[in-house]
Amino acid sequence: MSLLSIVDAQVRFGGVRAVDGVTISLERGNVHGLVGPNGSGKTTLVNAISGFARLHDGSVTLNDEQISGMRPDQIFTRGISRTFQSIRLLSTLTVRENILIGTDRARAEGDGRGAGKLLPRDAVNDRVDHAVALLGLEKFAGDFPSQLPYGLQRRVEIARSVASRPELILLDEPFAGMSRAERDELSDVLIEIADDGFTLLVIEHDMRIIHKICSHLFVMNFGRCIAEGSPRETAELEIVQEAYLGKQHGTA
Ligand SMILES: Nc1ncnc2c1ncn2[C@@H]1O[C@H](COP(=O)(O)OP(=O)(O)OP(=O)(O)O)[C@@H](O)[C@H]1O
Ligand SMILES: [Mg+2]
């Protein structure tokens, strides 16, 4: 059974079909890449999975439970956590406190029946410590986000996601605005997060990063998933090169 199944998902904004009949599945433990030209519907698909956009048709199921139609907080307590294309950290809280927020009402370990309940303090501290260590933020735990360079702020966001111990983490362009060195470091961290047992869906434009971290790739264009498979075989398809790679030539 797939971890997440999306069947014929449709999201419209007026006359725009932002997501236009997408059917895909995410498998447990994989790092999935989601690529496509600007405006092709990647963020809207992530919004539809996480409850931030309403489906006009189709369904999303997590572990065989239908989650489409639920509120974002209900979907979060069932084990899906996300970051946003623009960083959203609370500036008056320290790095550690920002990460702590991820544990609030998070899914309890086990069968999920504890979802929505407060966790015991020890469990909260363990989760935060683990997330801080996994993202390499030990030295910055007492700092405020604004004191950190952009790349580290991104890591705090991802740590907040990890701290909720989700089954699935959705990352919307986590590498955006990073230097090449920061990108290389973060890609190593994402591989570690996957090794730790998390399933990831990562939106990213840089095919070098996609090839490095993803085992499965989805390509979107005009709201549709036009191809999927291993990054290598998918990137070679003519339909993909026409839609996406051709456009990127000389800019990567
Ligand atoms: N809230 C909204 N209201 C109206 N139209 C929207 C809204 N959100 C997205 N769209 C439109 O839906 C389409 C898909 O947008 P989306 O942001 O999902 O694309 P994307 O693939 O994430 O693009 P990018 O690579 O630029 O982030 C675009 O045509 C966009 O203008
Ligand atoms: Mg987007």
mmCIF file of C-alpha atoms and ligand atoms in Angstrom:
data_model
loop_
_atom_site.group_PDB
_atom_site.id
_atom_site.type_symbol
_atom_site.label_atom_id
_atom_site.label_comp_id
_atom_site.label_asym_id
_atom_site.label_seq_id
_atom_site.Cartn_x
_atom_site.Cartn_y
_atom_site.Cartn_z
ATOM 1 C CA MET A 1 0.000 0.000 0.000
ATOM 2 C CA SER A 2 1.299 3.441 -0.896
ATOM 3 C CA LEU A 3 1.765 5.962 1.894
ATOM 4 C CA LEU A 4 -0.136 8.661 -0.018
ATOM 5 C CA SER A 5 -2.388 8.290 -3.036
ATOM 6 C CA ILE A 6 -3.678 11.195 -5.073
ATOM 7 C CA VAL A 7 -6.393 10.296 -7.551
ATOM 8 C CA ASP A 8 -7.570 12.659 -10.291
ATOM 9 C CA ALA A 9 -6.904 15.759 -8.176
ATOM 10 C CA GLN A 10 -8.257 19.009 -9.558
ATOM 11 C CA VAL A 11 -7.780 22.506 -8.147
ATOM 12 C CA ARG A 12 -9.165 25.495 -10.007
ATOM 13 C CA PHE A 13 -8.762 29.227 -9.423
ATOM 14 C CA GLY A 14 -11.538 30.795 -11.482
ATOM 15 C CA GLY A 15 -10.754 29.667 -14.999
ATOM 16 C CA VAL A 16 -7.213 28.512 -14.169
ATOM 17 C CA ARG A 17 -6.813 24.765 -13.755
ATOM 18 C CA ALA A 18 -3.806 24.921 -11.430
ATOM 19 C CA VAL A 19 -3.939 21.147 -10.810
ATOM 20 C CA ASP A 20 -5.715 19.365 -13.612
ATOM 21 C CA GLY A 21 -6.327 15.680 -13.016
ATOM 22 C CA VAL A 22 -3.195 14.511 -11.176
ATOM 23 C CA THR A 23 -2.963 10.839 -10.162
ATOM 24 C CA ILE A 24 0.230 9.887 -8.319
ATOM 25 C CA SER A 25 1.365 7.804 -5.330
ATOM 26 C CA LEU A 26 4.133 8.358 -2.812
ATOM 27 C CA GLU A 27 5.939 5.330 -1.415
ATOM 28 C CA ARG A 28 7.130 5.038 2.169
ATOM 29 C CA GLY A 29 10.803 5.895 2.714
ATOM 30 C CA ASN A 30 11.363 7.455 -0.713
ATOM 31 C CA VAL A 31 12.597 10.928 -1.540
ATOM 32 C CA HIS A 32 10.259 12.094 -4.306
ATOM 33 C CA GLY A 33 11.105 15.062 -6.485
ATOM 34 C CA LEU A 34 8.488 17.381 -7.975
ATOM 35 C CA VAL A 35 9.667 19.552 -10.864
ATOM 36 C CA GLY A 36 8.077 21.609 -13.585
ATOM 37 C CA PRO A 37 8.143 25.119 -15.058
ATOM 38 C CA ASN A 38 6.955 28.128 -13.064
ATOM 39 C CA GLY A 39 3.191 28.102 -12.675
ATOM 40 C CA SER A 40 2.862 24.408 -13.547
ATOM 41 C CA GLY A 41 0.984 23.666 -10.301
ATOM 42 C CA LYS A 42 3.643 22.265 -7.970
ATOM 43 C CA THR A 43 2.845 24.477 -4.971
ATOM 44 C CA THR A 44 -0.881 24.065 -5.555
ATOM 45 C CA LEU A 45 -0.471 20.277 -5.473
ATOM 46 C CA VAL A 46 1.414 20.521 -2.169
ATOM 47 C CA ASN A 47 -1.321 22.860 -0.898
ATOM 48 C CA ALA A 48 -3.955 20.319 -1.929
ATOM 49 C CA ILE A 49 -2.166 17.504 -0.072
ATOM 50 C CA SER A 50 -1.719 19.597 3.085
ATOM 51 C CA GLY A 51 -5.229 21.044 3.099
ATOM 52 C CA PHE A 52 -4.286 24.618 2.162
ATOM 53 C CA ALA A 53 -6.086 24.335 -1.180
ATOM 54 C CA ARG A 54 -9.491 22.744 -1.665
ATOM 55 C CA LEU A 55 -9.865 20.001 -4.247
ATOM 56 C CA HIS A 56 -12.659 20.568 -6.758
ATOM 57 C CA ASP A 57 -12.503 16.923 -7.719
ATOM 58 C CA GLY A 58 -10.542 13.786 -6.919
ATOM 59 C CA SER A 59 -9.146 12.563 -3.604
ATOM 60 C CA VAL A 60 -6.056 12.316 -1.426
ATOM 61 C CA THR A 61 -5.650 9.346 0.912
ATOM 62 C CA LEU A 62 -2.973 8.815 3.553
ATOM 63 C CA ASN A 63 -2.592 5.228 4.789
ATOM 64 C CA ASP A 64 -5.969 4.437 3.245
ATOM 65 C CA GLU A 65 -7.725 7.267 5.090
ATOM 66 C CA GLN A 66 -9.197 10.006 2.946
ATOM 67 C CA ILE A 67 -7.668 13.325 4.024
ATOM 68 C CA SER A 68 -8.940 15.557 1.229
ATOM 69 C CA GLY A 69 -11.631 17.771 2.680
ATOM 70 C CA MET A 70 -9.904 17.915 6.079
ATOM 71 C CA ARG A 71 -8.469 21.138 7.544
ATOM 72 C CA PRO A 72 -4.679 21.695 7.474
ATOM 73 C CA ASP A 73 -4.416 21.083 11.241
ATOM 74 C CA GLN A 74 -6.328 17.796 10.927
ATOM 75 C CA ILE A 75 -4.017 16.667 8.141
ATOM 76 C CA PHE A 76 -1.003 17.708 10.236
ATOM 77 C CA THR A 77 -2.120 15.580 13.173
ATOM 78 C CA ARG A 78 -2.424 12.616 10.801
ATOM 79 C CA GLY A 79 1.244 12.906 9.922
ATOM 80 C CA ILE A 80 1.845 15.344 7.071
ATOM 81 C CA SER A 81 4.086 18.311 7.727
ATOM 82 C CA ARG A 82 5.251 20.955 5.283
ATOM 83 C CA THR A 83 7.430 23.976 4.723
ATOM 84 C CA PHE A 84 6.526 26.973 2.595
ATOM 85 C CA GLN A 85 8.125 28.500 -0.489
ATOM 86 C CA SER A 86 8.764 31.624 1.618
ATOM 87 C CA ILE A 87 10.251 31.137 5.093
ATOM 88 C CA ARG A 88 7.726 31.364 7.928
ATOM 89 C CA LEU A 89 9.483 31.519 11.297
ATOM 90 C CA LEU A 90 8.386 33.395 14.406
ATOM 91 C CA SER A 91 10.883 36.205 14.876
ATOM 92 C CA THR A 92 10.335 36.685 18.632
ATOM 93 C CA LEU A 93 11.075 33.042 19.421
ATOM 94 C CA THR A 94 14.483 31.366 19.492
ATOM 95 C CA VAL A 95 15.488 28.665 17.058
ATOM 96 C CA ARG A 96 14.728 25.986 19.633
ATOM 97 C CA GLU A 97 11.340 27.508 20.469
ATOM 98 C CA ASN A 98 10.445 27.680 16.773
ATOM 99 C CA ILE A 99 11.270 23.993 16.432
ATOM 100 C CA LEU A 100 9.312 23.216 19.614
ATOM 101 C CA ILE A 101 6.180 24.524 17.910
ATOM 102 C CA GLY A 102 6.425 21.568 15.543
ATOM 103 C CA THR A 103 5.628 19.198 18.399
ATOM 104 C CA ASP A 104 2.410 20.967 19.357
ATOM 105 C CA ARG A 105 -0.584 18.707 18.711
ATOM 106 C CA ALA A 106 1.709 16.545 16.586
ATOM 107 C CA ARG A 107 1.026 12.913 15.849
ATOM 108 C CA ALA A 108 1.880 10.639 18.747
ATOM 109 C CA GLU A 109 4.146 7.658 18.082
ATOM 110 C CA GLY A 110 2.496 4.386 17.175
ATOM 111 C CA ASP A 111 -0.847 3.994 15.511
ATOM 112 C CA GLY A 112 -1.723 7.694 15.485
ATOM 113 C CA ARG A 113 -4.608 7.375 17.921
ATOM 114 C CA GLY A 114 -2.931 9.939 20.154
ATOM 115 C CA ALA A 115 -3.126 12.525 17.396
ATOM 116 C CA GLY A 116 -4.020 15.977 18.639
ATOM 117 C CA LYS A 117 -3.153 15.297 22.286
ATOM 118 C CA LEU A 118 -0.330 17.088 24.061
ATOM 119 C CA LEU A 119 2.851 15.041 24.283
ATOM 120 C CA PRO A 120 4.627 14.447 27.617
ATOM 121 C CA ARG A 121 7.441 16.916 28.230
ATOM 122 C CA ASP A 122 10.215 14.323 27.867
ATOM 123 C CA ALA A 123 8.898 13.240 24.500
ATOM 124 C CA VAL A 124 8.750 16.870 23.383
ATOM 125 C CA ASN A 125 12.347 17.503 24.435
ATOM 126 C CA ASP A 126 13.528 14.304 22.743
ATOM 127 C CA ARG A 127 11.872 15.261 19.509
ATOM 128 C CA VAL A 128 13.284 18.770 19.558
ATOM 129 C CA ASP A 129 16.794 17.538 20.446
ATOM 130 C CA HIS A 130 16.646 14.992 17.649
ATOM 131 C CA ALA A 131 15.477 17.551 15.085
ATOM 132 C CA VAL A 132 18.111 20.080 16.189
ATOM 133 C CA ALA A 133 20.847 17.467 15.837
ATOM 134 C CA LEU A 134 19.595 16.088 12.527
ATOM 135 C CA LEU A 135 19.620 19.569 10.995
ATOM 136 C CA GLY A 136 22.969 20.483 12.597
ATOM 137 C CA LEU A 137 21.534 23.425 14.544
ATOM 138 C CA GLU A 138 23.070 22.728 17.987
ATOM 139 C CA LYS A 139 25.174 25.901 17.970
ATOM 140 C CA PHE A 140 22.251 28.112 16.999
ATOM 141 C CA ALA A 141 19.480 26.794 19.249
ATOM 142 C CA GLY A 142 19.465 29.931 21.424
ATOM 143 C CA ASP A 143 19.676 32.425 18.555
ATOM 144 C CA PHE A 144 16.778 34.268 16.977
ATOM 145 C CA PRO A 145 16.011 33.415 13.336
ATOM 146 C CA SER A 146 16.927 36.903 12.103
ATOM 147 C CA GLN A 147 20.486 36.390 13.401
ATOM 148 C CA LEU A 148 20.977 33.448 11.067
ATOM 149 C CA PRO A 149 21.852 33.375 7.381
ATOM 150 C CA TYR A 150 19.099 32.346 5.008
ATOM 151 C CA GLY A 151 20.329 28.781 4.587
ATOM 152 C CA LEU A 152 20.163 28.150 8.327
ATOM 153 C CA GLN A 153 16.687 29.703 8.603
ATOM 154 C CA ARG A 154 15.538 27.156 6.032
ATOM 155 C CA ARG A 155 17.021 24.422 8.181
ATOM 156 C CA VAL A 156 15.067 25.664 11.200
ATOM 157 C CA GLU A 157 11.862 25.346 9.176
ATOM 158 C CA ILE A 158 12.741 21.807 8.183
ATOM 159 C CA ALA A 159 13.679 20.968 11.790
ATOM 160 C CA ARG A 160 10.243 22.212 12.884
ATOM 161 C CA SER A 161 8.699 19.773 10.402
ATOM 162 C CA VAL A 162 10.910 16.904 11.539
ATOM 163 C CA ALA A 163 10.062 17.600 15.200
ATOM 164 C CA SER A 164 6.435 16.749 14.529
ATOM 165 C CA ARG A 165 7.634 13.224 13.568
ATOM 166 C CA PRO A 166 5.426 13.193 10.478
ATOM 167 C CA GLU A 167 5.086 10.308 8.069
ATOM 168 C CA LEU A 168 5.458 12.658 5.130
ATOM 169 C CA ILE A 169 7.346 15.939 4.814
ATOM 170 C CA LEU A 170 6.475 18.289 1.956
ATOM 171 C CA LEU A 171 9.243 20.764 1.113
ATOM 172 C CA ASP A 172 8.404 23.610 -1.277
ATOM 173 C CA GLU A 173 11.683 24.770 -2.839
ATOM 174 C CA PRO A 174 13.839 24.302 0.276
ATOM 175 C CA PHE A 175 16.967 25.142 -1.720
ATOM 176 C CA ALA A 176 15.683 28.472 -3.067
ATOM 177 C CA GLY A 177 18.041 31.395 -2.528
ATOM 178 C CA MET A 178 20.879 29.239 -1.219
ATOM 179 C CA SER A 179 24.521 29.347 -2.232
ATOM 180 C CA ARG A 180 25.923 26.282 -3.954
ATOM 181 C CA ALA A 181 27.710 25.267 -0.738
ATOM 182 C CA GLU A 182 24.481 25.625 1.269
ATOM 183 C CA ARG A 183 22.609 23.574 -1.334
ATOM 184 C CA ASP A 184 25.169 20.788 -1.182
ATOM 185 C CA GLU A 185 25.009 20.756 2.615
ATOM 186 C CA LEU A 186 21.219 20.738 2.719
ATOM 187 C CA SER A 187 20.980 17.963 0.143
ATOM 188 C CA ASP A 188 23.201 15.805 2.380
ATOM 189 C CA VAL A 189 20.911 16.637 5.309
ATOM 190 C CA LEU A 190 17.789 15.638 3.352
ATOM 191 C CA ILE A 191 19.402 12.295 2.513
ATOM 192 C CA GLU A 192 20.023 11.815 6.251
ATOM 193 C CA ILE A 193 16.404 12.707 7.038
ATOM 194 C CA ALA A 194 15.233 10.073 4.552
ATOM 195 C CA ASP A 195 17.659 7.531 6.040
ATOM 196 C CA ASP A 196 16.021 8.327 9.377
ATOM 197 C CA GLY A 197 12.763 6.904 8.001
ATOM 198 C CA PHE A 198 10.886 9.976 6.780
ATOM 199 C CA THR A 199 9.189 10.088 3.390
ATOM 200 C CA LEU A 200 9.815 13.304 1.473
ATOM 201 C CA LEU A 201 8.279 15.208 -1.424
ATOM 202 C CA VAL A 202 10.637 17.963 -2.530
ATOM 203 C CA ILE A 203 9.897 20.710 -5.048
ATOM 204 C CA GLU A 204 13.145 21.795 -6.680
ATOM 205 C CA HIS A 205 14.270 23.254 -10.006
ATOM 206 C CA ASP A 206 17.937 22.217 -9.958
ATOM 207 C CA MET A 207 18.228 18.829 -11.682
ATOM 208 C CA ARG A 208 21.691 18.299 -10.177
ATOM 209 C CA ILE A 209 20.098 18.258 -6.712
ATOM 210 C CA ILE A 210 17.164 16.140 -7.937
ATOM 211 C CA HIS A 211 19.508 13.495 -9.302
ATOM 212 C CA LYS A 212 21.474 13.492 -6.062
ATOM 213 C CA ILE A 213 18.635 13.120 -3.559
ATOM 214 C CA CYS A 214 15.538 11.702 -5.310
ATOM 215 C CA SER A 215 14.686 8.096 -6.043
ATOM 216 C CA HIS A 216 11.478 9.011 -7.859
ATOM 217 C CA LEU A 217 10.590 12.070 -9.881
ATOM 218 C CA PHE A 218 7.279 13.639 -10.925
ATOM 219 C CA VAL A 219 7.227 16.233 -13.705
ATOM 220 C CA MET A 220 4.341 18.707 -13.946
ATOM 221 C CA ASN A 221 3.322 20.970 -16.797
ATOM 222 C CA PHE A 222 0.110 22.992 -17.077
ATOM 223 C CA GLY A 223 -1.345 21.371 -13.967
ATOM 224 C CA ARG A 224 -0.770 17.806 -15.146
ATOM 225 C CA CYS A 225 1.775 15.187 -14.184
ATOM 226 C CA ILE A 226 3.318 14.553 -17.614
ATOM 227 C CA ALA A 227 5.954 12.008 -16.560
ATOM 228 C CA GLU A 228 7.277 10.054 -13.580
ATOM 229 C CA GLY A 229 9.968 7.507 -12.825
ATOM 230 C CA SER A 230 13.600 7.448 -11.812
ATOM 231 C CA PRO A 231 15.186 10.901 -12.279
ATOM 232 C CA ARG A 232 17.519 9.544 -14.947
ATOM 233 C CA GLU A 233 14.906 7.887 -17.152
ATOM 234 C CA THR A 234 12.383 10.675 -16.615
ATOM 235 C CA ALA A 235 14.752 13.517 -17.442
ATOM 236 C CA GLU A 236 15.586 11.835 -20.748
ATOM 237 C CA LEU A 237 11.987 11.755 -21.989
ATOM 238 C CA GLU A 238 11.359 14.100 -24.880
ATOM 239 C CA ILE A 239 8.104 15.387 -23.406
ATOM 240 C CA VAL A 240 10.008 16.401 -20.270
ATOM 241 C CA GLN A 241 12.870 18.047 -22.122
ATOM 242 C CA GLU A 242 10.396 20.042 -24.194
ATOM 243 C CA ALA A 243 8.360 21.133 -21.186
ATOM 244 C CA TYR A 244 11.076 21.754 -18.688
ATOM 245 C CA LEU A 245 14.696 21.024 -19.416
ATOM 246 C CA GLY A 246 14.781 22.827 -22.746
ATOM 247 C CA LYS A 247 13.629 25.944 -20.966
ATOM 248 C CA GLN A 248 16.363 25.549 -18.362
ATOM 249 C CA HIS A 249 19.273 25.195 -20.789
ATOM 250 C CA GLY A 250 22.010 27.645 -19.969
ATOM 251 C CA THR A 251 20.414 28.704 -16.701
ATOM 252 C CA ALA A 252 21.238 25.726 -14.483
HETATM 253 N N1 LIG B 1 -4.349 31.582 -4.855
HETATM 254 C C1 LIG B 1 -4.361 31.600 -6.195
HETATM 255 N N2 LIG B 1 -5.284 32.330 -6.875
HETATM 256 C C2 LIG B 1 -5.294 32.337 -8.218
HETATM 257 N N3 LIG B 1 -4.442 31.657 -9.000
HETATM 258 C C3 LIG B 1 -3.499 30.920 -8.381
HETATM 259 C C4 LIG B 1 -3.409 30.848 -6.957
HETATM 260 N N4 LIG B 1 -2.374 30.041 -6.628
HETATM 261 C C5 LIG B 1 -1.858 29.619 -7.798
HETATM 262 N N5 LIG B 1 -2.526 30.150 -8.846
HETATM 263 C C6 LIG B 1 -2.257 29.877 -10.260
HETATM 264 O O1 LIG B 1 -2.195 28.476 -10.413
HETATM 265 C C7 LIG B 1 -1.145 28.107 -11.292
HETATM 266 C C8 LIG B 1 -0.170 27.181 -10.579
HETATM 267 O O2 LIG B 1 0.536 27.933 -9.602
HETATM 268 P P1 LIG B 1 1.558 27.260 -8.586
HETATM 269 O O3 LIG B 1 1.955 28.324 -7.632
HETATM 270 O O4 LIG B 1 0.979 26.019 -8.050
HETATM 271 O O5 LIG B 1 2.765 26.903 -9.554
HETATM 272 P P2 LIG B 1 4.249 26.406 -9.214
HETATM 273 O O6 LIG B 1 4.507 25.245 -10.109
HETATM 274 O O7 LIG B 1 4.408 26.226 -7.762
HETATM 275 O O8 LIG B 1 5.125 27.643 -9.727
HETATM 276 P P3 LIG B 1 6.539 28.221 -9.167
HETATM 277 O O9 LIG B 1 7.616 27.334 -9.746
HETATM 278 O O10 LIG B 1 6.585 29.595 -9.752
HETATM 279 O O11 LIG B 1 6.500 28.221 -7.667
HETATM 280 C C9 LIG B 1 -0.523 29.401 -11.796
HETATM 281 O O12 LIG B 1 -1.144 29.756 -13.006
HETATM 282 C C10 LIG B 1 -0.887 30.383 -10.706
HETATM 283 O O13 LIG B 1 -0.971 31.687 -11.213
HETATM 284 MG MG MG B 2 5.614 27.086 -6.333
#
